[in-house]
Short mmCIF file of C-alpha atoms and ligand atoms in Angstrom, two decimals:
data_model
loop_
_atom_site.label_atom_id
_atom_site.label_comp_id
_atom_site.label_asym_id
_atom_site.label_seq_id
_atom_site.Cartn_x
_atom_site.Cartn_y
_atom_site.Cartn_z
CA MET A 1 8.10 -5.68 19.93
CA ASP A 2 6.15 -8.54 21.77
CA ILE A 3 3.56 -10.73 20.09
CA GLN A 4 0.63 -10.92 22.32
CA PHE A 5 -1.78 -13.98 21.53
CA LEU A 6 -5.47 -13.09 22.76
CA GLY A 7 -7.29 -16.01 21.42
CA THR A 8 -5.18 -19.06 19.83
CA GLY A 9 -8.92 -21.31 19.51
CA ALA A 10 -10.28 -21.98 16.19
CA GLY A 11 -13.97 -22.18 15.79
CA GLN A 12 -15.64 -21.39 19.58
CA PRO A 13 -14.23 -20.64 22.34
CA SER A 14 -12.85 -23.21 25.20
CA LYS A 15 -12.25 -22.80 28.77
CA ALA A 16 -8.34 -22.55 27.87
CA ARG A 17 -8.42 -20.90 24.21
CA ASN A 18 -10.86 -17.57 23.57
CA VAL A 19 -11.19 -17.41 19.84
CA SER A 20 -8.34 -15.04 17.78
CA SER A 21 -7.26 -12.42 18.43
CA LEU A 22 -3.45 -10.95 18.94
CA ALA A 23 -1.90 -7.87 19.69
CA LEU A 24 1.08 -6.63 18.12
CA LYS A 25 2.74 -4.61 20.24
CA LEU A 26 4.52 -2.01 18.90
CA LEU A 27 5.34 0.39 21.97
CA ASP A 28 8.86 0.90 22.43
CA GLU A 29 8.37 1.72 17.77
CA ILE A 30 5.54 4.03 17.64
CA ASN A 31 3.88 3.78 21.20
CA GLU A 32 1.29 2.03 19.88
CA VAL A 33 -1.14 -1.59 19.92
CA TRP A 34 -2.19 -3.40 16.36
CA LEU A 35 -4.92 -6.02 16.94
CA PHE A 36 -5.47 -8.36 14.09
CA ASP A 37 -8.28 -10.24 14.39
CA CYS A 38 -11.10 -9.53 17.21
CA GLY A 39 -13.15 -12.06 18.11
CA GLU A 40 -15.81 -12.72 20.79
CA GLY A 41 -14.41 -12.23 24.61
CA THR A 42 -11.45 -10.20 22.71
CA GLN A 43 -12.01 -7.34 25.60
CA ASN A 44 -11.84 -10.16 28.26
CA ARG A 45 -8.39 -11.12 27.28
CA ILE A 46 -7.29 -7.72 27.60
CA LEU A 47 -8.19 -6.79 31.01
CA GLU A 48 -5.57 -9.95 32.03
CA THR A 49 -2.97 -7.75 30.14
CA THR A 50 -1.60 -4.83 30.67
CA ILE A 51 -2.62 -3.38 27.27
CA ARG A 52 -4.81 -0.13 27.30
CA PRO A 53 -7.84 -0.29 24.82
CA ARG A 54 -6.59 3.25 23.69
CA LYS A 55 -3.08 2.06 22.54
CA VAL A 56 -4.52 -0.07 20.24
CA SER A 57 -4.54 2.68 17.25
CA LYS A 58 -5.43 -0.02 14.49
CA ILE A 59 -7.05 -3.41 13.48
CA PHE A 60 -6.53 -5.77 11.12
CA ILE A 61 -9.60 -8.15 9.90
CA THR A 62 -8.53 -11.17 8.09
CA HIS A 63 -12.15 -12.45 6.89
CA LEU A 64 -15.86 -12.01 8.65
CA HIS A 65 -16.14 -15.50 9.87
CA GLY A 66 -17.70 -14.77 13.25
CA ASP A 67 -14.96 -16.16 15.52
CA HIS A 68 -12.38 -13.69 14.45
CA ILE A 69 -15.00 -10.35 14.55
CA PHE A 70 -17.34 -11.20 16.75
CA GLY A 71 -16.16 -8.68 19.46
CA LEU A 72 -16.26 -5.87 17.53
CA PRO A 73 -18.85 -3.86 19.17
CA GLY A 74 -17.80 -4.66 22.63
CA PHE A 75 -14.25 -3.62 22.33
CA LEU A 76 -14.72 -0.64 20.10
CA SER A 77 -17.67 0.30 22.92
CA SER A 78 -15.31 -0.07 26.15
CA ARG A 79 -12.53 1.88 24.61
CA ALA A 80 -15.09 4.68 24.26
CA PHE A 81 -15.31 3.95 28.68
CA GLN A 82 -11.84 4.95 29.86
CA ALA A 83 -12.23 8.35 31.76
CA ASN A 84 -9.80 10.84 32.54
CA GLU A 85 -8.01 10.00 29.11
CA GLU A 86 -7.89 11.17 25.49
CA GLN A 87 -10.27 9.64 23.08
CA THR A 88 -8.03 8.75 20.38
CA ASP A 89 -9.45 7.67 16.48
CA LEU A 90 -8.87 4.14 15.26
CA ASP A 91 -8.21 2.98 11.92
CA ILE A 92 -10.02 -0.38 10.53
CA TYR A 93 -8.37 -2.31 8.13
CA GLY A 94 -10.97 -5.49 6.23
CA PRO A 95 -12.52 -7.51 3.75
CA GLN A 96 -15.67 -5.09 2.16
CA GLY A 97 -18.58 -5.64 4.85
CA ILE A 98 -16.54 -4.91 8.14
CA LYS A 99 -17.64 -1.30 8.39
CA SER A 100 -21.51 -2.46 7.59
CA PHE A 101 -21.24 -4.57 10.12
CA VAL A 102 -19.29 -2.34 12.97
CA LEU A 103 -22.23 0.28 12.28
CA THR A 104 -25.36 -1.31 11.88
CA SER A 105 -23.58 -2.91 15.69
CA LEU A 106 -23.37 -0.29 16.67
CA ARG A 107 -26.37 1.69 15.87
CA VAL A 108 -29.33 -0.86 16.37
CA SER A 109 -27.31 -1.23 20.26
CA GLY A 110 -27.74 2.15 20.17
CA SER A 111 -23.96 2.80 21.27
CA ARG A 112 -22.31 6.09 20.62
CA LEU A 113 -18.51 6.69 20.03
CA PRO A 114 -16.43 9.50 21.85
CA TYR A 115 -13.40 8.90 18.52
CA ARG A 116 -14.41 8.46 15.06
CA ILE A 117 -13.36 5.61 13.13
CA HIS A 118 -11.73 5.19 9.72
CA PHE A 119 -12.59 2.58 7.90
CA HIS A 120 -10.25 0.88 4.98
CA GLU A 121 -11.65 -2.46 3.57
CA PHE A 122 -10.93 -4.10 0.22
CA ASP A 123 -11.14 -6.28 -1.66
CA GLN A 124 -9.91 -9.03 -4.81
CA ASN A 125 -9.00 -6.14 -6.39
CA SER A 126 -7.30 -3.70 -4.45
CA LEU A 127 -4.88 -5.65 -2.60
CA GLY A 128 -1.24 -4.86 -2.03
CA LYS A 129 0.42 -2.53 -0.05
CA ILE A 130 -2.46 -1.42 2.32
CA LEU A 131 -0.72 0.89 4.72
CA GLU A 132 2.68 2.98 4.62
CA THR A 133 3.24 4.40 7.82
CA GLU A 134 6.63 6.43 8.56
CA LYS A 135 8.14 3.16 10.47
CA PHE A 136 6.03 -0.07 8.75
CA THR A 137 5.05 -0.59 5.58
CA VAL A 138 1.51 -3.62 5.59
CA TYR A 139 0.45 -4.73 2.46
CA ALA A 140 -2.15 -7.67 2.32
CA GLU A 141 -2.69 -10.57 0.42
CA GLU A 142 -5.56 -13.23 -0.44
CA LEU A 143 -5.27 -16.60 1.20
CA ASP A 144 -7.31 -19.59 -0.41
CA HIS A 145 -10.14 -20.32 3.04
CA THR A 146 -13.99 -20.74 2.39
CA ILE A 147 -14.38 -16.98 2.21
CA PHE A 148 -12.54 -14.06 1.00
CA CYS A 149 -9.98 -13.94 3.50
CA VAL A 150 -6.26 -12.43 4.03
CA GLY A 151 -3.29 -12.71 4.85
CA TYR A 152 -0.79 -9.60 6.28
CA ARG A 153 2.93 -9.17 6.12
CA VAL A 154 3.51 -5.89 8.39
CA MET A 155 7.59 -4.46 7.70
CA GLN A 156 9.54 -2.40 9.87
CA LYS A 157 11.51 -0.56 7.74
CA ASP A 158 15.35 -0.14 7.75
CA LEU A 159 16.42 1.23 10.92
CA GLU A 160 19.03 4.36 11.67
CA GLY A 161 22.28 3.64 12.97
CA THR A 162 23.14 4.43 16.18
CA LEU A 163 25.58 7.37 17.22
CA ASP A 164 28.77 5.89 19.36
CA ALA A 165 29.21 9.06 21.77
CA GLU A 166 31.47 6.96 23.98
CA LYS A 167 34.02 6.01 21.27
CA LEU A 168 33.59 9.81 19.96
CA LYS A 169 34.55 11.18 23.62
CA ALA A 170 37.19 9.21 23.67
CA ALA A 171 38.41 10.32 19.86
CA GLY A 172 38.00 13.76 21.94
CA VAL A 173 35.69 15.17 20.17
CA PRO A 174 33.69 17.70 22.07
CA PHE A 175 30.26 16.98 22.84
CA GLY A 176 28.28 19.94 20.48
CA PRO A 177 27.17 20.24 17.32
CA LEU A 178 30.00 18.41 16.18
CA PHE A 179 28.17 15.18 17.23
CA GLY A 180 24.99 16.68 15.18
CA LYS A 181 27.48 17.23 12.41
CA ILE A 182 29.14 12.96 12.26
CA LYS A 183 25.11 11.68 13.07
CA ASN A 184 24.41 13.77 9.91
CA GLY A 185 27.35 11.84 8.38
CA GLN A 186 29.22 14.59 8.14
CA ASP A 187 33.30 14.07 8.11
CA VAL A 188 34.76 16.40 10.15
CA VAL A 189 38.20 18.25 11.49
CA LEU A 190 38.59 19.07 14.91
CA GLU A 191 41.00 21.94 16.26
CA ASP A 192 43.65 19.60 16.16
CA GLY A 193 43.72 18.64 13.08
CA THR A 194 42.01 15.08 13.79
CA GLU A 195 39.67 14.22 11.24
CA ILE A 196 36.83 12.11 11.87
CA LYS A 197 34.94 10.65 9.47
CA ALA A 198 31.73 9.73 10.49
CA ALA A 199 31.53 6.45 9.22
CA ASP A 200 33.46 5.33 11.91
CA TYR A 201 31.24 6.86 14.88
CA ILE A 202 27.75 5.96 13.46
CA SER A 203 26.98 1.77 12.93
CA ALA A 204 25.47 0.61 10.27
CA PRO A 205 21.92 0.10 9.68
CA ARG A 206 19.54 -2.79 10.69
CA PRO A 207 16.94 -4.18 8.54
CA GLY A 208 13.71 -3.58 10.04
CA LYS A 209 11.69 -6.91 11.19
CA ILE A 210 9.03 -8.87 9.38
CA ILE A 211 5.87 -10.23 11.50
CA THR A 212 3.46 -12.19 8.88
CA ILE A 213 0.55 -12.76 10.59
CA LEU A 214 -1.81 -15.30 8.25
CA GLY A 215 -6.05 -15.67 8.40
CA ASP A 216 -7.92 -19.32 8.60
CA THR A 217 -5.69 -20.73 5.05
CA ARG A 218 -5.36 -23.87 3.12
CA LYS A 219 -1.92 -24.46 1.99
CA THR A 220 -1.31 -21.49 -0.62
CA ASN A 221 1.81 -19.63 -2.63
CA ALA A 222 -0.15 -16.69 -1.24
CA SER A 223 1.16 -17.97 2.29
CA VAL A 224 4.68 -18.02 1.23
CA ARG A 225 5.07 -14.75 -0.70
CA LEU A 226 3.76 -12.88 2.98
CA ALA A 227 6.40 -15.03 4.89
CA VAL A 228 9.34 -14.54 2.41
CA ASN A 229 11.77 -13.89 4.47
CA ALA A 230 9.98 -12.99 7.99
CA ASP A 231 11.02 -12.98 11.68
CA VAL A 232 7.23 -14.39 12.39
CA LEU A 233 4.46 -15.58 10.42
CA VAL A 234 1.77 -16.61 12.55
CA HIS A 235 -0.02 -19.67 10.97
CA GLU A 236 -3.08 -21.49 12.10
CA SER A 237 -2.78 -25.61 12.28
CA THR A 238 -6.71 -26.37 13.22
CA TYR A 239 -5.81 -29.58 11.78
CA GLY A 240 -2.56 -32.17 12.71
CA LYS A 241 -0.76 -33.98 11.10
CA GLY A 242 -2.46 -36.87 8.29
CA ASP A 243 -5.75 -34.53 8.50
CA GLU A 244 -4.83 -33.00 5.23
CA LYS A 245 -7.97 -34.51 3.25
CA ILE A 246 -11.00 -33.22 6.19
CA ALA A 247 -8.35 -30.00 6.57
CA ARG A 248 -8.87 -28.99 2.85
CA ASN A 249 -12.37 -29.22 2.82
CA HIS A 250 -13.52 -26.72 5.86
CA GLY A 251 -10.69 -24.63 3.85
CA HIS A 252 -8.11 -24.69 6.76
CA SER A 253 -4.39 -26.58 7.50
CA THR A 254 -2.20 -28.49 9.33
CA ASN A 255 0.66 -28.00 11.35
CA MET A 256 2.72 -30.04 8.65
CA GLN A 257 1.74 -27.13 5.61
CA ALA A 258 2.25 -24.59 8.02
CA ALA A 259 5.66 -26.12 8.37
CA GLN A 260 6.22 -26.58 4.07
CA VAL A 261 4.70 -22.62 4.42
CA ALA A 262 7.49 -21.55 7.23
CA ALA A 263 10.52 -23.60 5.23
CA GLU A 264 9.22 -22.40 1.82
CA ALA A 265 9.63 -19.09 2.72
CA GLY A 266 12.35 -18.52 4.94
CA ALA A 267 10.89 -17.46 7.97
CA LYS A 268 13.02 -17.43 10.74
CA ARG A 269 10.21 -18.72 13.16
CA LEU A 270 6.46 -20.39 13.59
CA LEU A 271 4.20 -19.64 15.94
CA LEU A 272 1.31 -21.81 15.44
CA ASN A 273 -2.53 -20.50 16.50
CA HIS A 274 -6.06 -21.53 15.57
CA ILE A 275 -6.03 -24.70 17.50
CA SER A 276 -8.85 -26.65 17.71
CA ALA A 277 -10.20 -27.60 21.19
CA ARG A 278 -10.34 -31.13 20.47
CA PHE A 279 -6.29 -31.36 20.88
CA LEU A 280 -5.39 -31.98 24.14
CA SER A 281 -1.91 -31.20 25.88
CA LYS A 282 -0.29 -34.54 24.63
CA ASP A 283 -1.04 -33.71 21.30
CA ILE A 284 -0.39 -30.13 21.63
CA SER A 285 3.31 -31.57 22.76
CA GLN A 286 3.08 -34.19 19.02
CA LEU A 287 1.29 -31.13 16.87
CA LYS A 288 5.21 -29.24 17.40
CA LYS A 289 7.19 -32.01 17.25
CA ASP A 290 5.91 -33.24 13.89
CA ALA A 291 5.43 -29.75 12.76
CA ALA A 292 9.38 -29.44 13.74
CA SER A 293 10.60 -32.48 11.62
CA ILE A 294 9.54 -29.93 8.06
CA PHE A 295 10.64 -26.34 10.20
CA GLU A 296 12.10 -26.62 13.29
CA ASN A 297 11.54 -23.08 15.10
CA VAL A 298 8.22 -23.58 15.79
CA HIS A 299 6.02 -23.16 18.71
CA VAL A 300 1.92 -23.59 19.73
CA VAL A 301 0.85 -20.51 20.57
CA LYS A 302 -1.67 -20.17 23.77
CA ASP A 303 -3.62 -17.85 25.12
CA LEU A 304 -2.41 -14.58 26.72
CA GLU A 305 1.45 -15.99 26.16
CA GLU A 306 3.43 -13.10 24.67
CA VAL A 307 6.24 -13.58 22.11
CA GLU A 308 8.78 -11.40 21.53
CA ILE A 309 10.72 -10.33 17.80
ZN1 ZN B 401 -12.31 -18.85 9.01
#
């Protein structure tokens, strides 16, 4: 499981940072990629990665500001031009209005897609669990921005314990149906009378990962709730230390506030994105250094950077 950042800038693109988008790559888990936000130029950034647009099965939108959604019509149209590839449906989750934005853009531009889009719109009253699949559950909660904006908590379900085949062989269990029984938790007795306790040969279930991806927001308790015990928290850092007042006025956070959220939530790792073009590279190291005084495991991400979870 990896996160690849496609756009880490705030508001408008700069040479180094495109506007918001990131890909949660779940290739080993479910052979899918989930996009979070889709700012203008996201499809160009994808060209610089190994991500195949057809693998993008779900897109989650945090809010309707242009720097988070203007890439949708282009990405959705290009996704249709994959010759010889099967056209697979796509789900879009986002605030009410996202459907009308996408359908209007496609209609006005005469774009016809050879696959279907299923829209899942929500508002303040329909948040909470927004998706449950065999392996993942996704929750959304309202944040505190200048327009309705949400954060997402992606929870992988716990992974079943695996069978230790080598250990079983060493214990004299013949490969075959007995393996299946033991894997299902059944104790068995071998022909020579040896008792095999299934629990001794199955590793303990592993807890699933928790990934929290927030939209633009002031510091708010909702962020902390979404990030409780998260393996990774992706939080905006539009402003730096000392800019708390201006951050509040513009509906954003500073690096220090993001670090406070990570600390309060007991998250394991904090990745800062939505970085203003005002920050030069020396400022970026300062952003990290200052935030680390509150939450040590913090990193300011770059476009195209890939982080293993
Ligand atoms: Zn915004």
